[in-house]
């Protein structure tokens, strides 16, 4: 079945860039997503990328996709303390459910 | 636009009782997904429903768990005879379509079930 893997923790200093990595196994994945979860809350969709793209930029967020290696990354520029949260990578084929990774806890130190 | 509404936010049940979790999808969304998040773990898919139909229940435990999404009213996730291992956060998400398109999910705030 589908599998999505992420490293569990990342710690950066305020103002630095954060890079969160993700690998997936399903070659039929059509869309790949990044979600953010703050404590006690549900997940919030941050951004997505279509599988025929290799990069997408949205303000401080840059998503890179290496389809050959099935590797996805999320770069947050000028990381702020408010960016501290759990970040989930997810994939979806054309129809049906999304499969989520276990989440990367980002800690931003002042 | 109220988004995805889940209730209750917190639910405490004794072992052996039933738990009913409700989810009203975002206006205009006809696809509902339930996920479970165990402490210190990621989101695990449970079930995907459209109105009056279960599309994919491959993540549902075979016993004690059921889900429905009636023509009228919210989607319900029902857990019978709860055990301590059912303690988790249960999230509902909705999307306008599961077919073509980039439709990411809109999540509710979750129901945190504690079994004592």
Coordinates of C-alpha atoms in Angstrom, one line a residue:
Chain A
X1 CA 0.0 0.0 0.0
X2 CA 0.9 3.6 0.0
X3 CA 3.5 4.9 2.5
X4 CA 4.6 8.4 3.4
X5 CA 7.7 8.9 5.6
X6 CA 9.0 12.0 7.3
X7 CA 11.7 12.8 9.9
X8 CA 10.0 13.4 13.2
X9 CA 11.8 16.5 14.5
X10 CA 13.4 19.7 13.3
X11 CA 14.8 22.5 15.3
X12 CA 15.9 25.9 13.8
X13 CA 16.6 29.4 15.0
X14 CA 14.3 32.2 14.3
X15 CA 15.2 33.9 11.0
X16 CA 16.8 30.8 9.5
X17 CA 15.3 28.6 6.8
X18 CA 13.6 25.3 7.6
X19 CA 13.6 22.4 5.3
X20 CA 11.2 19.5 6.0
X21 CA 11.6 16.4 3.9
X22 CA 9.2 13.6 2.9
X23 CA 9.4 10.5 0.8
X24 CA 6.4 8.5 -0.6
X25 CA 6.1 5.2 -2.3
X26 CA 2.9 5.5 -4.5
X27 CA 4.1 6.2 -8.1
X28 CA 0.4 7.0 -9.0
X29 CA 0.3 9.9 -6.6
X30 CA -1.1 12.9 -8.5
X31 CA -1.1 15.5 -5.9
X32 CA 1.2 16.1 -2.9
X33 CA 0.3 18.3 0.0
X34 CA 1.7 20.0 3.0
X35 CA -0.5 20.5 6.1
X36 CA 0.2 22.4 9.3
X37 CA -1.2 21.3 12.7
X38 CA -1.0 23.6 15.7
X39 CA -1.5 22.3 19.3
X40 CA -5.0 21.2 19.9
X41 CA -6.2 22.0 16.4
X42 CA -7.0 20.2 13.2
X43 CA -4.8 20.3 10.1
X44 CA -4.6 23.3 7.9
X45 CA -3.8 22.9 4.2
X46 CA -0.7 25.0 3.5
X47 CA 0.1 24.2 -0.1
X48 CA 0.0 21.5 -2.7
X49 CA 1.9 20.5 -5.9
X50 CA 0.8 18.6 -8.9
X51 CA 3.0 15.6 -9.8
X52 CA 4.1 17.1 -13.2
X53 CA 5.6 20.1 -11.5
X54 CA 9.0 20.2 -9.8
X55 CA 8.7 23.4 -7.8
X56 CA 6.1 25.7 -6.4
X57 CA 6.6 28.9 -4.5
X58 CA 4.0 30.7 -2.3
X59 CA 5.4 33.6 -0.3
X60 CA 7.7 32.1 2.3
X61 CA 7.0 28.6 1.3
X62 CA 8.8 26.7 -1.5
X63 CA 7.9 23.1 -2.4
X64 CA 10.3 20.9 -4.3
X65 CA 9.3 17.6 -5.9
X66 CA 11.7 15.0 -7.2
X67 CA 9.3 12.6 -8.8
X68 CA 12.0 10.1 -9.8
X69 CA 13.1 9.7 -6.2
X70 CA 9.6 10.2 -4.8
X71 CA 11.0 13.0 -2.6
X72 CA 9.1 16.1 -1.5
X73 CA 10.4 19.0 0.6
X74 CA 9.0 22.1 2.1
X75 CA 11.2 25.1 2.7
X76 CA 10.1 27.9 5.0
X77 CA 12.1 31.0 4.6
X78 CA 12.7 33.4 7.5
X79 CA 11.2 31.0 10.0
X80 CA 9.3 32.6 12.8
X81 CA 8.2 31.4 16.2
X82 CA 4.6 31.2 14.9
X83 CA 5.8 28.6 12.5
X84 CA 6.3 26.1 15.3
X85 CA 3.9 23.3 14.7
X86 CA 3.7 19.8 13.3
X87 CA 3.9 19.6 9.5
X88 CA 2.4 16.7 7.6
X89 CA 3.2 15.6 4.1
X90 CA 0.3 13.8 2.2
X91 CA -0.2 12.3 -1.2
X92 CA -3.3 11.5 -3.2
X93 CA -3.9 9.7 -6.4
X94 CA -6.7 11.0 -8.7
X95 CA -9.5 9.8 -6.6
X96 CA -9.9 8.6 -3.1
X97 CA -8.2 9.1 0.2
X98 CA -5.0 10.9 1.1
X99 CA -2.2 9.1 2.9
X100 CA -0.4 11.1 5.5
X101 CA 3.1 10.9 7.0
X102 CA 3.5 10.8 10.7
X103 CA 4.4 14.5 10.8
X104 CA 7.5 16.6 11.5
X105 CA 7.5 18.7 14.7
X106 CA 9.2 22.0 13.9
X107 CA 10.5 23.9 16.9
X108 CA 11.7 27.5 16.3
X109 CA 14.0 28.9 18.9
X110 CA 14.3 32.7 19.5
Chain B
X1 CA -18.6 29.8 6.0
X2 CA -18.4 27.7 9.1
X3 CA -15.9 25.2 7.9
X4 CA -15.9 21.6 9.0
X5 CA -17.7 21.3 12.4
X6 CA -17.0 18.4 14.7
X7 CA -18.7 17.7 18.0
X8 CA -18.1 17.1 20.7
X9 CA -14.6 18.6 21.1
X10 CA -14.0 16.3 24.0
X11 CA -15.7 13.1 24.9
X12 CA -15.1 10.9 28.0
X13 CA -16.5 7.4 28.0
X14 CA -16.2 4.5 30.3
X15 CA -15.0 1.1 29.0
X16 CA -17.9 -0.7 27.4
X17 CA -19.9 2.4 26.5
X18 CA -20.7 3.7 23.1
X19 CA -19.1 6.8 21.5
X20 CA -20.8 8.9 18.8
X21 CA -18.7 11.4 16.9
X22 CA -20.4 13.9 14.6
X23 CA -19.0 15.8 11.6
X24 CA -20.8 18.4 9.4
X25 CA -18.7 19.0 6.3
X26 CA -18.0 22.4 4.8
X27 CA -20.9 23.8 2.8
X28 CA -20.7 22.5 -0.7
X29 CA -18.6 19.5 0.2
X30 CA -20.0 16.1 -0.5
X31 CA -17.0 13.9 0.5
X32 CA -16.2 13.1 4.1
X33 CA -13.1 11.4 5.5
X34 CA -12.4 10.2 9.0
X35 CA -8.9 9.9 10.4
X36 CA -7.6 8.8 13.8
X37 CA -4.5 10.3 15.5
X38 CA -3.1 8.3 18.3
X39 CA -0.8 10.1 20.8
X40 CA 2.6 10.8 19.3
X41 CA 1.5 9.3 16.0
X42 CA 0.4 10.5 12.6
X43 CA -3.0 10.4 11.0
X44 CA -4.3 7.0 10.0
X45 CA -7.1 6.8 7.5
X46 CA -10.3 5.1 8.7
X47 CA -13.2 5.7 6.2
X48 CA -14.2 7.7 3.2
X49 CA -17.9 8.5 2.6
X50 CA -20.2 10.3 0.2
X51 CA -23.8 11.0 0.9
X52 CA -25.5 7.6 1.8
X53 CA -22.5 5.6 0.5
X54 CA -19.3 4.2 2.1
X55 CA -16.6 4.5 -0.6
X56 CA -13.6 3.1 1.2
X57 CA -13.6 1.6 4.7
X58 CA -10.2 -0.1 4.4
X59 CA -8.9 1.6 7.5
X60 CA -11.8 0.8 9.8
X61 CA -11.4 -1.9 12.4
X62 CA -13.5 -4.9 11.6
X63 CA -15.5 -4.8 14.8
X64 CA -17.1 -2.2 17.0
X65 CA -16.6 0.7 14.5
X66 CA -19.1 2.0 12.0
X67 CA -19.7 5.1 10.0
X68 CA -22.5 6.7 8.1
X69 CA -23.2 9.9 6.1
X70 CA -27.0 10.1 5.7
X71 CA -28.8 12.1 3.1
X72 CA -29.7 14.6 5.8
X73 CA -27.6 15.5 8.7
X74 CA -24.0 15.0 9.8
X75 CA -21.6 12.1 9.3
X76 CA -21.4 9.9 12.3
X77 CA -18.5 7.7 13.5
X78 CA -19.8 5.2 16.0
X79 CA -17.6 3.2 18.3
X80 CA -19.4 0.5 20.3
X81 CA -18.1 -1.0 23.6
X82 CA -15.1 1.3 23.7
X83 CA -11.8 0.2 25.1
X84 CA -8.8 2.2 26.4
X85 CA -7.0 1.7 23.1
X86 CA -9.7 3.7 21.4
X87 CA -8.5 6.9 23.2
X88 CA -7.3 9.2 20.4
X89 CA -8.1 12.3 18.5
X90 CA -10.6 11.6 15.7
X91 CA -10.5 14.1 12.8
X92 CA -13.0 14.6 10.1
X93 CA -12.1 16.2 6.8
X94 CA -14.2 17.1 3.8
X95 CA -13.6 18.0 0.1
X96 CA -15.8 19.1 -2.7
X97 CA -14.8 16.2 -4.9
X98 CA -12.5 13.2 -4.7
X99 CA -12.0 13.0 -8.4
X100 CA -10.0 15.2 -10.7
X101 CA -8.5 18.2 -9.1
X102 CA -6.2 19.3 -6.4
X103 CA -8.8 19.1 -3.7
X104 CA -7.0 19.1 -0.5
X105 CA -8.9 18.6 2.6
X106 CA -10.6 21.0 5.0
X107 CA -10.2 19.5 8.5
X108 CA -12.4 19.9 11.6
X109 CA -10.8 20.6 15.0
X110 CA -11.2 17.0 16.0
X111 CA -12.9 15.1 18.8
X112 CA -10.6 13.9 21.6
X113 CA -12.0 10.7 23.0
X114 CA -10.8 9.5 26.3
X115 CA -11.8 6.1 27.6
X116 CA -11.5 5.6 31.3

